[in-house]
Amino acid sequence: MADTSVKDPQVKKAEPLFGKAERKLLVDPLNDNNPITVQVLGICSALAVTSLVYPSVVMAVSVIFVTAFANLFTSILRNYIPKQVRMIVQLVIIASLVTMVELTLRYLNYPIYKQLSVYIGLIITNCIVMGRLEAFAMANKPWRSFIDGIGNGLGYGVILIMVGIVREIFGKGSLFAGSPIELKIIGATDAYMIDTTQSVLFGWYANNNLMVLPAAAMFLIGIFIWIQRSYNQKLVDVS
Amino acid sequence: MHSTKYVVIFVLILTSTVAVLLAGFREITKEGAERNEDIFNKRAILLAVEDYLGDGVKVNNLADGEVLNIFDTQVKQVTLNAQGQPIEDGGVKAEDIDMAKEKKKPESERKLPLFIYESGGEKYYIVSVRGTGLWDEIWGNIALKSDLNTVAGAAFDHKGETPGLGAEIKDNPTFAEQFKGRTIYDNGAYVSVNVRKGGAVDKEHEVDGISGATVTANGVSDMLYKGIKAYEPYFKTLK
Amino acid sequence: MEFLNVFIKAAFIENLVLAYFLGMCSYLAVSKTVKTAFGLGLAVIFVLGITMPINWLISEYLLSENGLLGIDLTFLRFILFIAVIASMVQLVEMVVEKFSPGLYAALGIFLPLITVNCAILGGSLFMVSREYNLTESVAFGLGGGFGWFLAIIAIAAIREKIRYSNVPPALRGLGMAFILTGLMGIAFMSLMGIDPAVFTAAK
């Protein structure tokens, strides 16, 4: 990936590269301003890929890449973008970044590319990306926008991976299936299914098929929101 | 507000820059992506004869080079026309046949790929089949032993079956495992291998279905029946 | 596959929201009352029905290797699709505003939202990966839009009623909407086994 991460010398001179404000931009989306559970953005493309952790991680990384760089480029161009076609320009930027992600995945890891299929393309309409461009990058300097992009991508990724972990452990009994570090956590292994003399941990556990259904992701996010709001009263929906 | 002229020029410059960048990026990754795809497809074919690759060899642990090497040295490729006659030189190579495109052609014009894997003096005939599952297409490679009756192995894949349900045809090795040793002829009459909901009754020609994935399972049965039948005329000439 | 066949499949069996969870953002944000949900639902049917055939023509005649240009441009698919969607939405907005102020009043505010509705782009991407033909893509667009419309009306109606229920405070609003959607998704799964051919074969 041809990264062009730091490229705004004026900002460096004027204020610290990573001060309090930047820290807030990075940390806020993880809890108080989480894109999924608080801003309710970017749920669409997320749910279908979270039945396993590994694709969730790949998806999260892709989204972080896209939000960060879409924010960066939009912010650089923000004073030149004509208002009339603002949306189309933003979408072109996002779409080309997503195309790059797709091509890169195809080059680096073909099986996972196959597995994520259309959901890679759907990052384009992932409302977080667009939402952050509108709400932040159009009005802020490149470096801060870049941090904001990473923060929001992370906030999204954290939820995605959390959902993925719960769904995979209870739905499949494993973790990181399909990746080089596949772990079998609970339930009978494939080897056990073929040869029952093999002993396994918690071999009695039967996979919970509800967890692999897409609906489980909805329940889990609902429950995450419940837990988060019980601790964070200011987020409670009064309406 | 910017003038219309500015808007047009801005959009033109942006889109052409993006198009050129992406085209360049694609050119760089193209070769690698195609090689990946080639290896991915060849792995899928070898998966059907995994048991006969050598002691404890797992297709997914083979290095890319080894996959290509096995294909070059031990696999003979034959392209058949719809009547089951081998197409001599000048036709497409079996590995270049795109089953998705063939499926859309009228049956009488289809080309069929056949891979003959040789190991330890035994020949295994790997046929490719393609059909429709619940959401989308499913496909697989079935290896027959040299009696052209007993299944030596099977491997399936899908485009978009429900994770945990239909997708188990690929994800759960026990599903494909069941096919080993089943026979496709019943006293000389072609019966294929059937996936039965609720569990196989006829242990010779049936395998257990996946609970909750009846439509996918029926798709597999249908695909196997039609797919293997297409090779029958050629197999008759071999016997 | 016939028109009706694809339509029914897209609307009920493979509902974009309840089976694929596409278009969730606007689905959750605009489903507080039935009235607004109705407007957005109509707008989605409208835009899906229009963009689908256009994107089909583009991917068939412009991007494909066998198209007019003769080169494989599929890597530009995302950009072109989203550009078509964005410009179509804008065009529809202008046309509706000019010729039907009544409809504009109902749909107007929702139209810009639709560009980033994943259901629209998702529909086009599904259309490509499933290799539909022109008629099927129109059917898929209208059916998918109708399914989306049904889903948002249903959740809005439930959310209107649930306001009178005693939901734990932290779960109120968003949390409950997620859980309800999950339940609806499971309910819709029972339509999964339907073979759409029965509707067309009966005639």
mmCIF file of C-alpha atoms in Angstrom, chain B residues 134 214-215, chain C residues 13 188-196 198:
data_model
loop_
_atom_site.group_PDB
_atom_site.id
_atom_site.type_symbol
_atom_site.label_atom_id
_atom_site.label_comp_id
_atom_site.label_asym_id
_atom_site.label_seq_id
_atom_site.Cartn_x
_atom_site.Cartn_y
_atom_site.Cartn_z
ATOM 1 C CA LEU B 134 -30.022 -21.197 -1.678
ATOM 2 C CA THR B 214 -32.221 -28.029 3.016
ATOM 3 C CA VAL B 215 -32.183 -25.842 -0.054
ATOM 4 C CA ILE C 13 -37.094 -14.425 0.592
ATOM 5 C CA PHE C 188 -38.307 -13.668 7.714
ATOM 6 C CA MET C 189 -36.010 -16.664 7.575
ATOM 7 C CA SER C 190 -39.070 -18.848 7.655
ATOM 8 C CA LEU C 191 -39.844 -17.602 4.160
ATOM 9 C CA MET C 192 -36.483 -18.890 3.023
ATOM 10 C CA GLY C 193 -37.630 -22.327 1.992
ATOM 11 C CA ILE C 194 -40.255 -20.996 -0.384
ATOM 12 C CA ASP C 195 -39.581 -21.953 -3.948
ATOM 13 C CA PRO C 196 -40.586 -18.883 -5.959
ATOM 14 C CA VAL C 198 -44.688 -22.102 -7.206
#
